[in-house]
Amino acid sequence: MINNKINKLFKNNFNFVLLILIVFFSILATNFYTLNKAKQKESFSNFFENTYLKKTTNLIINNLNPKFTYKIFIVQKGDAFKKILNKINIPNSEIKIINNNLSKYKFIHKLHKGQKIKFKLDNAKPVKVMEILIEKSKLNHIVFLRPARESNTFEYKEVEKNLKKIFVYKESQIKNSLYASATGISIPPNIIIDFARIYGFQVDFQRDIWKNDSFQIIYESFMDSKDQILDTGNILYANLILQGKNNNLYIFKTKDGFEHFDEYGKSVKKSLMKTPINGARLSSNFGMRKHPISGFNKMHQGTDFAAPMNTPIMASGNGKIIRSRWCGGGGYCVKIKHNSTYTTVYAHMSKFGRGIKEGVRVKQGQIIGYVGSTGLSTGPHLHYEVIVNGKKINSQKLKLPSGKILKKKERKLFELSKIKLKVLKSELINSQ
């Protein structure tokens, strides 16, 4: 009877009893899980606090990061080497070591825009510079190498790039100007300037060149493994054909370096170039004239060459710059003392050439500035003066001493070199 009542009570309350049992076991399971999780957490914590595990983990992480990294900088205007060192995130002690090693090299203090500098960094603490590569030119670069991480010195070496030298032959008629004709057949600007320089001793590019005159040239080019032209070298042969007359020039190496000589072994080099600018038009002669701005008749003690803005201006001879600044009505100007006899002045420049300042020595044909219209000027042009023994003279009528003439053994070697260049010219023409 009692059992029947219990069974009936259980049946009537089955769902409620089941709910209680579920809640009980849930609480029990939760407590067990929480206790077990705390033990697991403590176990994991002890595991990761293990000294040997820490060392192993650090070693793995360090190996995942590269031991060396490379940083490349392209020098911008105004950049100094010390300024670049501050950008690569190395300790001050490391900067001091590098400066102590490299400051004795002059080119470190004369970086130019576009120059490439590459650093190899050892990432171990503290970070150290293991190698510095400085692009000196397109043909070679300087490497400073640290022999060991513990060393505080750098080894110096100069490395030439593995380039292939080829000889390029070009010829063209001159329709408007030498510069326009040469660029029209893809002759690099530096070769055109060099061509103008070597003929600048004997040719007035404004008055001596007529329409349909022509030129021929052989020059060196240097190619990389991808057949890309990286740089150019010497002009080996040149011929400026003026009114049907050949003016052949051949390169030859003397004790003073490479020079250009005519058919008879006579150097074209003189103390001053006839004109220090290429592709210009003679716009005002030496002598009395009506000043274009003041309107008064005045002695014009120079020669004016009209040319496009920023046309390069060359030093007409070797010498020392004694003025490189604002010159009042002359605008930005440069004055060069060549020797005890000759001095030249270049005025109305838009800007100076790289490194051009007072006290600097320059070589004949070096770019000292660019055509502008600064000062009292009505348009872009170069005002050029030649001063002989303190007196300004007409540069276009200046008679300069002839260049040296090769003799004896040098003359025989020159004749042999000239024959080889003529053969090279024939081969290059036939290959085209």
Tab-separated table of C-alpha atoms in Angstrom:
chain	number	residue	atom	x	y	z
A	1	MET	CA	0.000	0.000	0.000
A	2	ILE	CA	2.819	2.298	1.027
A	3	ASN	CA	4.853	1.198	-1.995
A	4	ASN	CA	1.970	2.004	-4.269
A	5	LYS	CA	1.752	5.485	-2.802
A	6	ILE	CA	5.527	6.056	-3.312
A	7	ASN	CA	5.369	4.833	-6.911
A	8	LYS	CA	2.370	7.030	-7.585
A	9	LEU	CA	4.137	10.029	-5.969
A	10	PHE	CA	7.306	9.370	-8.009
A	11	LYS	CA	5.362	9.094	-11.246
A	12	ASN	CA	3.510	12.300	-10.560
A	13	ASN	CA	6.761	14.184	-9.701
A	14	PHE	CA	9.191	12.483	-12.126
A	15	ASN	CA	9.976	15.611	-14.099
A	16	PHE	CA	10.687	17.626	-10.972
A	17	VAL	CA	13.003	14.919	-9.517
A	18	LEU	CA	14.833	14.657	-12.842
A	19	LEU	CA	15.357	18.423	-12.897
A	20	ILE	CA	16.840	18.331	-9.357
A	21	LEU	CA	19.192	15.490	-10.337
A	22	ILE	CA	20.334	17.356	-13.440
A	23	VAL	CA	21.043	20.524	-11.416
A	24	PHE	CA	22.972	18.517	-8.813
A	25	PHE	CA	25.178	16.757	-11.291
A	26	SER	CA	25.728	20.007	-13.204
A	27	ILE	CA	26.956	21.727	-10.044
A	28	LEU	CA	29.202	18.762	-9.272
A	29	ALA	CA	30.634	18.700	-12.800
A	30	THR	CA	31.223	22.459	-12.792
A	31	ASN	CA	33.107	22.316	-9.499
A	32	PHE	CA	35.237	19.431	-10.772
A	33	TYR	CA	36.021	21.264	-14.042
A	34	THR	CA	36.914	24.486	-12.192
A	35	LEU	CA	39.229	22.647	-9.804
A	36	ASN	CA	40.848	20.737	-12.663
A	37	LYS	CA	41.257	23.915	-14.770
A	38	ALA	CA	43.014	25.681	-11.894
A	39	LYS	CA	45.422	22.775	-11.580
A	40	GLN	CA	46.019	22.788	-15.350
A	41	LYS	CA	46.612	26.541	-15.334
A	42	GLU	CA	49.125	26.185	-12.508
A	43	SER	CA	50.803	23.353	-14.374
A	44	PHE	CA	51.021	25.386	-17.613
A	45	SER	CA	52.312	28.373	-15.660
A	46	ASN	CA	55.044	26.277	-14.093
A	47	PHE	CA	55.851	24.853	-17.533
A	48	PHE	CA	56.340	28.267	-19.165
A	49	GLU	CA	58.311	29.569	-16.162
A	50	ASN	CA	60.828	26.798	-16.760
A	51	THR	CA	64.268	28.414	-17.348
A	52	TYR	CA	65.360	25.950	-19.992
A	53	LEU	CA	62.118	26.376	-21.909
A	54	LYS	CA	62.581	30.168	-21.862
A	55	LYS	CA	66.055	29.859	-23.365
A	56	THR	CA	64.833	27.457	-26.024
A	57	THR	CA	61.901	29.719	-26.918
A	58	ASN	CA	64.131	32.771	-27.177
A	59	LEU	CA	66.547	30.866	-29.382
A	60	ILE	CA	63.720	29.796	-31.712
A	61	ILE	CA	62.314	33.341	-31.889
A	62	ASN	CA	65.738	34.785	-32.587
A	63	ASN	CA	66.291	32.276	-35.358
A	64	LEU	CA	62.950	33.172	-36.899
A	65	ASN	CA	64.157	36.798	-37.237
A	66	PRO	CA	66.913	37.319	-39.858
A	67	LYS	CA	70.429	37.625	-38.434
A	68	PHE	CA	71.253	40.400	-40.916
A	69	THR	CA	69.151	43.147	-42.438
A	70	TYR	CA	70.054	45.633	-45.145
A	71	LYS	CA	69.173	49.317	-45.316
A	72	ILE	CA	69.627	51.359	-48.485
A	73	PHE	CA	69.686	55.158	-48.634
A	74	ILE	CA	69.673	57.416	-51.683
A	75	VAL	CA	71.518	60.631	-50.840
A	76	GLN	CA	69.321	63.717	-51.083
A	77	LYS	CA	70.378	67.338	-51.446
A	78	GLY	CA	71.914	68.535	-48.181
A	79	ASP	CA	72.438	65.030	-46.756
A	80	ALA	CA	75.630	64.431	-44.765
A	81	PHE	CA	77.007	61.019	-43.819
A	82	LYS	CA	76.470	61.669	-40.085
A	83	LYS	CA	72.854	62.586	-40.770
A	84	ILE	CA	72.332	59.288	-42.623
A	85	LEU	CA	73.890	57.292	-39.745
A	86	ASN	CA	71.314	58.773	-37.368
A	87	LYS	CA	68.520	57.331	-39.538
A	88	ILE	CA	69.498	53.653	-39.303
A	89	ASN	CA	68.680	53.172	-35.589
A	90	ILE	CA	72.053	52.088	-34.216
A	91	PRO	CA	73.606	52.931	-30.808
A	92	ASN	CA	75.547	56.192	-30.426
A	93	SER	CA	78.662	54.176	-29.563
A	94	GLU	CA	78.374	52.471	-32.961
A	95	ILE	CA	77.992	55.812	-34.774
A	96	LYS	CA	81.161	57.031	-33.025
A	97	ILE	CA	83.132	53.943	-34.142
A	98	ILE	CA	82.009	54.375	-37.776
A	99	ASN	CA	82.833	58.095	-37.814
A	100	ASN	CA	86.285	57.429	-36.333
A	101	ASN	CA	87.015	54.917	-39.088
A	102	LEU	CA	85.527	56.711	-42.106
A	103	SER	CA	85.996	60.434	-41.452
A	104	LYS	CA	89.561	60.378	-42.830
A	105	TYR	CA	88.234	59.626	-46.344
A	106	LYS	CA	87.491	62.879	-48.204
A	107	PHE	CA	84.651	61.492	-50.355
A	108	ILE	CA	82.641	60.760	-47.182
A	109	HIS	CA	82.294	64.532	-46.734
A	110	LYS	CA	81.392	65.145	-50.400
A	111	LEU	CA	78.326	62.976	-50.979
A	112	HIS	CA	76.216	63.991	-53.974
A	113	LYS	CA	72.521	63.741	-54.710
A	114	GLY	CA	71.467	60.336	-56.061
A	115	GLN	CA	74.441	58.484	-54.585
A	116	LYS	CA	73.499	55.089	-53.087
A	117	ILE	CA	74.670	53.887	-49.636
A	118	LYS	CA	73.925	50.365	-48.368
A	119	PHE	CA	74.329	49.180	-44.735
A	120	LYS	CA	74.503	45.543	-43.574
A	121	LEU	CA	73.291	45.298	-39.945
A	122	ASP	CA	73.883	42.459	-37.454
A	123	ASN	CA	70.615	42.324	-35.492
A	124	ALA	CA	72.044	40.762	-32.334
A	125	LYS	CA	71.928	43.118	-29.343
A	126	PRO	CA	73.415	45.659	-29.585
A	127	VAL	CA	72.853	46.184	-33.306
A	128	LYS	CA	76.119	46.606	-35.207
A	129	VAL	CA	77.022	47.654	-38.745
A	130	MET	CA	79.022	44.900	-40.444
A	131	GLU	CA	79.390	46.404	-43.915
A	132	ILE	CA	78.968	49.785	-45.633
A	133	LEU	CA	78.820	49.987	-49.416
A	134	ILE	CA	79.065	53.440	-51.015
A	135	GLU	CA	78.430	53.847	-54.728
A	136	LYS	CA	81.329	55.992	-55.951
A	137	SER	CA	80.226	55.909	-59.597
A	138	LYS	CA	78.239	53.687	-61.902
A	139	LEU	CA	81.423	51.722	-62.573
A	140	ASN	CA	82.743	51.127	-59.063
A	141	HIS	CA	81.905	51.322	-55.384
A	142	ILE	CA	83.674	51.522	-52.028
A	143	VAL	CA	83.204	48.812	-49.380
A	144	PHE	CA	83.985	49.196	-45.666
A	145	LEU	CA	83.992	45.729	-44.098
A	146	ARG	CA	84.058	44.887	-40.365
A	147	PRO	CA	86.191	41.723	-40.040
A	148	ALA	CA	84.384	40.530	-36.879
A	149	ARG	CA	81.468	41.645	-34.700
A	150	GLU	CA	83.834	42.399	-31.801
A	151	SER	CA	86.141	44.514	-33.974
A	152	ASN	CA	86.107	48.322	-33.836
A	153	THR	CA	87.814	48.787	-37.205
A	154	PHE	CA	86.683	48.628	-40.840
A	155	GLU	CA	88.687	47.386	-43.818
A	156	TYR	CA	88.592	49.522	-46.978
A	157	LYS	CA	88.443	48.214	-50.530
A	158	GLU	CA	87.368	49.566	-53.917
A	159	VAL	CA	85.369	47.203	-56.125
A	160	GLU	CA	84.838	47.619	-59.856
A	161	LYS	CA	81.548	46.396	-61.266
A	162	ASN	CA	81.763	43.632	-63.822
A	163	LEU	CA	80.779	45.680	-66.863
A	164	LYS	CA	81.311	45.066	-70.551
A	165	LYS	CA	82.921	47.857	-72.572
A	166	ILE	CA	81.584	48.456	-76.060
A	167	PHE	CA	82.434	51.036	-78.740
A	168	VAL	CA	79.631	53.176	-80.176
A	169	TYR	CA	79.806	54.908	-83.551
A	170	LYS	CA	77.359	57.699	-84.416
A	171	GLU	CA	77.138	60.259	-87.218
A	172	SER	CA	74.639	62.935	-88.167
A	173	GLN	CA	74.065	66.138	-90.095
A	174	ILE	CA	73.646	69.313	-88.060
A	175	LYS	CA	70.272	70.878	-88.874
A	176	ASN	CA	69.794	73.401	-86.067
A	177	SER	CA	72.495	72.910	-83.447
A	178	LEU	CA	75.105	70.319	-82.542
A	179	TYR	CA	73.306	69.558	-79.266
A	180	ALA	CA	69.903	69.013	-80.915
A	181	SER	CA	71.373	66.815	-83.657
A	182	ALA	CA	73.375	64.725	-81.174
A	183	THR	CA	70.482	64.167	-78.770
A	184	GLY	CA	68.347	63.257	-81.777
A	185	ILE	CA	70.497	60.159	-82.347
A	186	SER	CA	70.613	59.282	-78.606
A	187	ILE	CA	74.123	60.473	-77.791
A	188	PRO	CA	74.287	60.978	-73.985
A	189	PRO	CA	74.508	64.628	-72.817
A	190	ASN	CA	77.887	64.140	-71.088
A	191	ILE	CA	79.396	62.885	-74.362
A	192	ILE	CA	77.979	65.924	-76.218
A	193	ILE	CA	79.504	68.252	-73.621
A	194	ASP	CA	82.855	66.461	-73.916
A	195	PHE	CA	82.657	66.692	-77.723
A	196	ALA	CA	82.037	70.446	-77.443
A	197	ARG	CA	84.894	70.751	-74.959
A	198	ILE	CA	87.546	69.150	-77.169
A	199	TYR	CA	86.482	71.225	-80.196
A	200	GLY	CA	85.932	74.340	-78.093
A	201	PHE	CA	89.588	75.364	-78.484
A	202	GLN	CA	89.289	75.837	-82.244
A	203	VAL	CA	85.588	76.143	-83.119
A	204	ASP	CA	83.051	78.871	-82.392
A	205	PHE	CA	79.858	76.801	-82.187
A	206	GLN	CA	77.708	79.792	-83.068
A	207	ARG	CA	79.541	81.165	-86.101
A	208	ASP	CA	81.704	78.324	-87.447
A	209	ILE	CA	78.954	75.689	-87.809
A	210	TRP	CA	76.655	75.988	-90.832
A	211	LYS	CA	73.470	74.156	-91.640
A	212	ASN	CA	74.119	70.677	-93.069
A	213	ASP	CA	77.614	70.450	-91.578
A	214	SER	CA	78.055	67.036	-89.956
A	215	PHE	CA	79.962	65.089	-87.336
A	216	GLN	CA	81.208	61.563	-86.592
A	217	ILE	CA	82.079	60.153	-83.184
A	218	ILE	CA	83.278	56.942	-81.508
A	219	TYR	CA	82.928	56.711	-77.730
A	220	GLU	CA	83.039	54.062	-74.992
A	221	SER	CA	79.928	52.696	-73.271
A	222	PHE	CA	79.721	50.300	-70.342
A	223	MET	CA	76.956	47.674	-70.135
A	224	ASP	CA	75.831	45.431	-67.279
A	225	SER	CA	74.817	41.761	-67.531
A	226	LYS	CA	71.327	42.841	-68.662
A	227	ASP	CA	72.771	44.848	-71.583
A	228	GLN	CA	71.773	48.138	-69.998
A	229	ILE	CA	74.080	51.119	-70.540
A	230	LEU	CA	75.286	52.264	-67.104
A	231	ASP	CA	77.936	54.785	-68.062
A	232	THR	CA	80.072	56.191	-70.848
A	233	GLY	CA	83.818	56.639	-71.111
A	234	ASN	CA	86.219	58.490	-73.395
A	235	ILE	CA	85.640	59.853	-76.879
A	236	LEU	CA	88.110	57.807	-78.916
A	237	TYR	CA	87.597	59.541	-82.242
A	238	ALA	CA	85.730	62.622	-83.434
A	239	ASN	CA	85.331	64.416	-86.739
A	240	LEU	CA	83.532	67.729	-87.114
A	241	ILE	CA	83.025	68.295	-90.847
A	242	LEU	CA	82.681	72.064	-91.448
A	243	GLN	CA	81.884	73.271	-94.986
A	244	GLY	CA	83.227	69.985	-96.353
A	245	LYS	CA	86.500	70.126	-94.394
A	246	ASN	CA	87.353	67.263	-92.029
A	247	ASN	CA	88.600	68.044	-88.522
A	248	ASN	CA	89.676	64.599	-87.308
A	249	LEU	CA	90.704	64.155	-83.675
A	250	TYR	CA	92.189	61.002	-82.110
A	251	ILE	CA	92.612	60.148	-78.447
A	252	PHE	CA	96.121	59.350	-77.217
A	253	LYS	CA	97.515	58.773	-73.732
A	254	THR	CA	100.543	60.856	-72.762
A	255	LYS	CA	102.340	61.194	-69.429
A	256	ASP	CA	99.765	63.893	-68.565
A	257	GLY	CA	96.783	61.617	-69.289
A	258	PHE	CA	94.392	61.265	-72.228
A	259	GLU	CA	94.397	64.082	-74.784
A	260	HIS	CA	93.032	64.554	-78.304
A	261	PHE	CA	95.350	65.208	-81.255
A	262	ASP	CA	94.797	66.092	-84.906
A	263	GLU	CA	96.086	64.137	-87.926
A	264	TYR	CA	99.575	65.584	-87.470
A	265	GLY	CA	99.987	64.765	-83.779
A	266	LYS	CA	99.202	68.306	-82.621
A	267	SER	CA	97.197	68.639	-79.405
A	268	VAL	CA	93.950	70.598	-79.642
A	269	LYS	CA	94.292	71.648	-76.027
A	270	LYS	CA	95.076	75.305	-75.408
A	271	SER	CA	95.143	77.449	-72.309
A	272	LEU	CA	91.533	78.636	-72.859
A	273	MET	CA	88.556	77.363	-74.837
A	274	LYS	CA	87.223	79.659	-77.544
A	275	THR	CA	83.653	79.432	-76.196
A	276	PRO	CA	82.643	78.032	-72.769
A	277	ILE	CA	79.114	77.059	-73.815
A	278	ASN	CA	77.537	74.772	-76.403
A	279	GLY	CA	74.529	75.505	-78.601
A	280	ALA	CA	74.543	79.251	-77.877
A	281	ARG	CA	73.967	82.207	-80.184
A	282	LEU	CA	76.304	85.190	-80.089
A	283	SER	CA	73.855	87.912	-79.044
A	284	SER	CA	76.148	90.835	-78.239
A	285	ASN	CA	79.738	91.492	-79.309
A	286	PHE	CA	82.574	93.120	-77.414
A	287	GLY	CA	82.582	96.928	-77.900
A	288	MET	CA	80.379	100.017	-77.678
A	289	ARG	CA	76.629	99.403	-77.599
A	290	LYS	CA	73.367	100.820	-76.319
A	291	HIS	CA	72.681	99.145	-72.990
A	292	PRO	CA	69.372	97.193	-73.280
A	293	ILE	CA	68.185	98.307	-69.808
A	294	SER	CA	69.722	101.718	-69.045
A	295	GLY	CA	69.414	102.942	-72.663
A	296	PHE	CA	72.826	104.659	-72.530
A	297	ASN	CA	75.721	103.964	-74.884
A	298	LYS	CA	78.278	102.020	-72.924
A	299	MET	CA	81.364	99.912	-73.545
A	300	HIS	CA	80.407	96.228	-73.453
A	301	GLN	CA	83.549	94.582	-72.086
A	302	GLY	CA	82.491	91.007	-72.681
A	303	THR	CA	80.698	88.715	-75.090
A	304	ASP	CA	77.075	87.630	-74.630
A	305	PHE	CA	75.851	84.176	-75.660
A	306	ALA	CA	72.081	83.676	-75.730
A	307	ALA	CA	71.069	80.130	-74.799
A	308	PRO	CA	68.138	78.269	-73.233
A	309	MET	CA	67.733	78.555	-69.463
A	310	ASN	CA	69.980	76.141	-67.507
A	311	THR	CA	72.288	75.333	-70.435
A	312	PRO	CA	75.596	74.121	-68.854
A	313	ILE	CA	78.486	76.628	-68.698
A	314	MET	CA	82.039	75.249	-68.710
A	315	ALA	CA	85.277	76.579	-67.251
A	316	SER	CA	87.260	77.685	-70.290
A	317	GLY	CA	90.522	76.639	-68.636
A	318	ASN	CA	92.121	75.151	-65.540
A	319	GLY	CA	92.255	77.531	-62.600
A	320	LYS	CA	91.121	78.637	-59.168
A	321	ILE	CA	87.724	80.193	-58.436
A	322	ILE	CA	88.267	83.602	-56.838
A	323	ARG	CA	84.599	84.684	-56.946
A	324	SER	CA	81.406	82.651	-56.727
A	325	ARG	CA	78.542	84.811	-55.436
A	326	TRP	CA	75.998	87.506	-56.257
A	327	CYS	CA	77.682	90.211	-58.352
A	328	GLY	CA	75.065	92.976	-58.453
A	329	GLY	CA	74.097	93.710	-62.064
A	330	GLY	CA	75.932	90.542	-63.125
A	331	GLY	CA	73.625	88.380	-61.024
A	332	TYR	CA	75.154	85.105	-59.926
A	333	CYS	CA	78.677	85.044	-61.318
A	334	VAL	CA	81.933	83.092	-61.246
A	335	LYS	CA	85.441	84.462	-61.699
A	336	ILE	CA	88.359	82.106	-62.423
A	337	LYS	CA	92.060	82.961	-62.197
A	338	HIS	CA	93.825	80.633	-64.654
A	339	ASN	CA	97.403	81.867	-64.195
A	340	SER	CA	99.307	85.112	-63.802
A	341	THR	CA	98.089	86.212	-67.266
A	342	TYR	CA	94.505	85.036	-67.792
A	343	THR	CA	91.286	85.491	-65.772
A	344	THR	CA	87.715	84.796	-66.970
A	345	VAL	CA	84.280	85.911	-65.741
A	346	TYR	CA	80.882	84.201	-66.257
A	347	ALA	CA	77.768	86.217	-65.301
A	348	HIS	CA	73.920	86.104	-65.093
A	349	MET	CA	73.894	82.409	-64.054
A	350	SER	CA	70.711	80.779	-62.800
A	351	LYS	CA	72.743	78.677	-60.333
A	352	PHE	CA	76.251	77.405	-59.681
A	353	GLY	CA	77.569	73.958	-60.563
A	354	ARG	CA	78.003	71.309	-57.873
A	355	GLY	CA	80.863	72.118	-55.503
A	356	ILE	CA	81.583	75.479	-57.128
A	357	LYS	CA	82.700	77.956	-54.466
A	358	GLU	CA	85.520	80.385	-53.836
A	359	GLY	CA	88.919	78.768	-53.349
A	360	VAL	CA	88.075	75.590	-55.307
A	361	ARG	CA	90.269	74.547	-58.238
A	362	VAL	CA	88.478	73.585	-61.474
A	363	LYS	CA	89.509	71.811	-64.654
A	364	GLN	CA	88.999	72.935	-68.216
A	365	GLY	CA	85.537	71.875	-69.438
A	366	GLN	CA	84.154	71.357	-65.916
A	367	ILE	CA	80.577	72.616	-65.446
A	368	ILE	CA	80.707	75.693	-63.209
A	369	GLY	CA	77.129	76.927	-63.589
A	370	TYR	CA	74.027	77.211	-65.762
A	371	VAL	CA	72.626	79.884	-68.036
A	372	GLY	CA	70.177	82.227	-66.347
A	373	SER	CA	68.879	85.792	-66.384
A	374	THR	CA	69.855	87.039	-62.930
A	375	GLY	CA	70.923	90.631	-62.261
A	376	LEU	CA	70.444	93.293	-64.978
A	377	SER	CA	69.362	91.002	-67.801
A	378	THR	CA	66.590	90.982	-70.405
A	379	GLY	CA	66.674	87.232	-71.036
A	380	PRO	CA	68.661	84.041	-70.446
A	381	HIS	CA	72.260	84.406	-71.626
A	382	LEU	CA	75.894	84.106	-70.560
A	383	HIS	CA	78.015	87.243	-70.241
A	384	TYR	CA	81.620	86.061	-70.731
A	385	GLU	CA	84.747	88.123	-70.101
A	386	VAL	CA	88.433	87.390	-70.723
A	387	ILE	CA	90.946	89.469	-68.784
A	388	VAL	CA	94.597	89.447	-69.942
A	389	ASN	CA	97.134	91.050	-67.584
A	390	GLY	CA	94.319	92.982	-65.888
A	391	LYS	CA	92.759	94.278	-69.138
A	392	LYS	CA	89.399	93.073	-70.554
A	393	ILE	CA	89.745	91.988	-74.175
A	394	ASN	CA	87.586	90.559	-76.959
A	395	SER	CA	87.491	86.797	-76.318
A	396	GLN	CA	86.577	86.092	-79.960
A	397	LYS	CA	89.802	87.668	-81.228
A	398	LEU	CA	92.058	86.160	-78.576
A	399	LYS	CA	95.128	84.432	-80.030
A	400	LEU	CA	96.163	81.551	-77.808
A	401	PRO	CA	99.374	79.495	-77.927
A	402	SER	CA	99.112	76.267	-79.935
A	403	GLY	CA	99.006	72.924	-78.151
A	404	LYS	CA	102.012	70.623	-77.925
A	405	ILE	CA	103.166	68.490	-80.857
A	406	LEU	CA	104.070	64.810	-80.376
A	407	LYS	CA	107.649	63.960	-81.355
A	408	LYS	CA	109.996	60.994	-81.742
A	409	LYS	CA	108.818	57.865	-79.885
A	410	GLU	CA	105.487	59.388	-78.817
A	411	ARG	CA	104.737	60.351	-82.437
A	412	LYS	CA	105.376	56.772	-83.642
A	413	LEU	CA	103.097	55.371	-80.945
A	414	PHE	CA	100.445	57.932	-81.853
A	415	GLU	CA	100.565	56.961	-85.561
A	416	LEU	CA	100.089	53.305	-84.596
A	417	SER	CA	97.160	54.222	-82.318
A	418	LYS	CA	95.629	56.351	-85.089
A	419	ILE	CA	95.717	53.412	-87.539
A	420	LYS	CA	93.970	51.191	-84.988
A	421	LEU	CA	91.231	53.798	-84.492
A	422	LYS	CA	90.710	54.084	-88.263
A	423	VAL	CA	90.327	50.303	-88.478
A	424	LEU	CA	87.866	50.356	-85.553
A	425	LYS	CA	85.867	53.074	-87.301
A	426	SER	CA	85.625	50.995	-90.511
A	427	GLU	CA	84.546	47.909	-88.551
A	428	LEU	CA	81.836	49.809	-86.660
A	429	ILE	CA	80.495	51.387	-89.865
A	430	ASN	CA	80.402	48.001	-91.629
A	431	SER	CA	78.631	46.395	-88.663
A	432	GLN	CA	75.848	48.970	-88.998
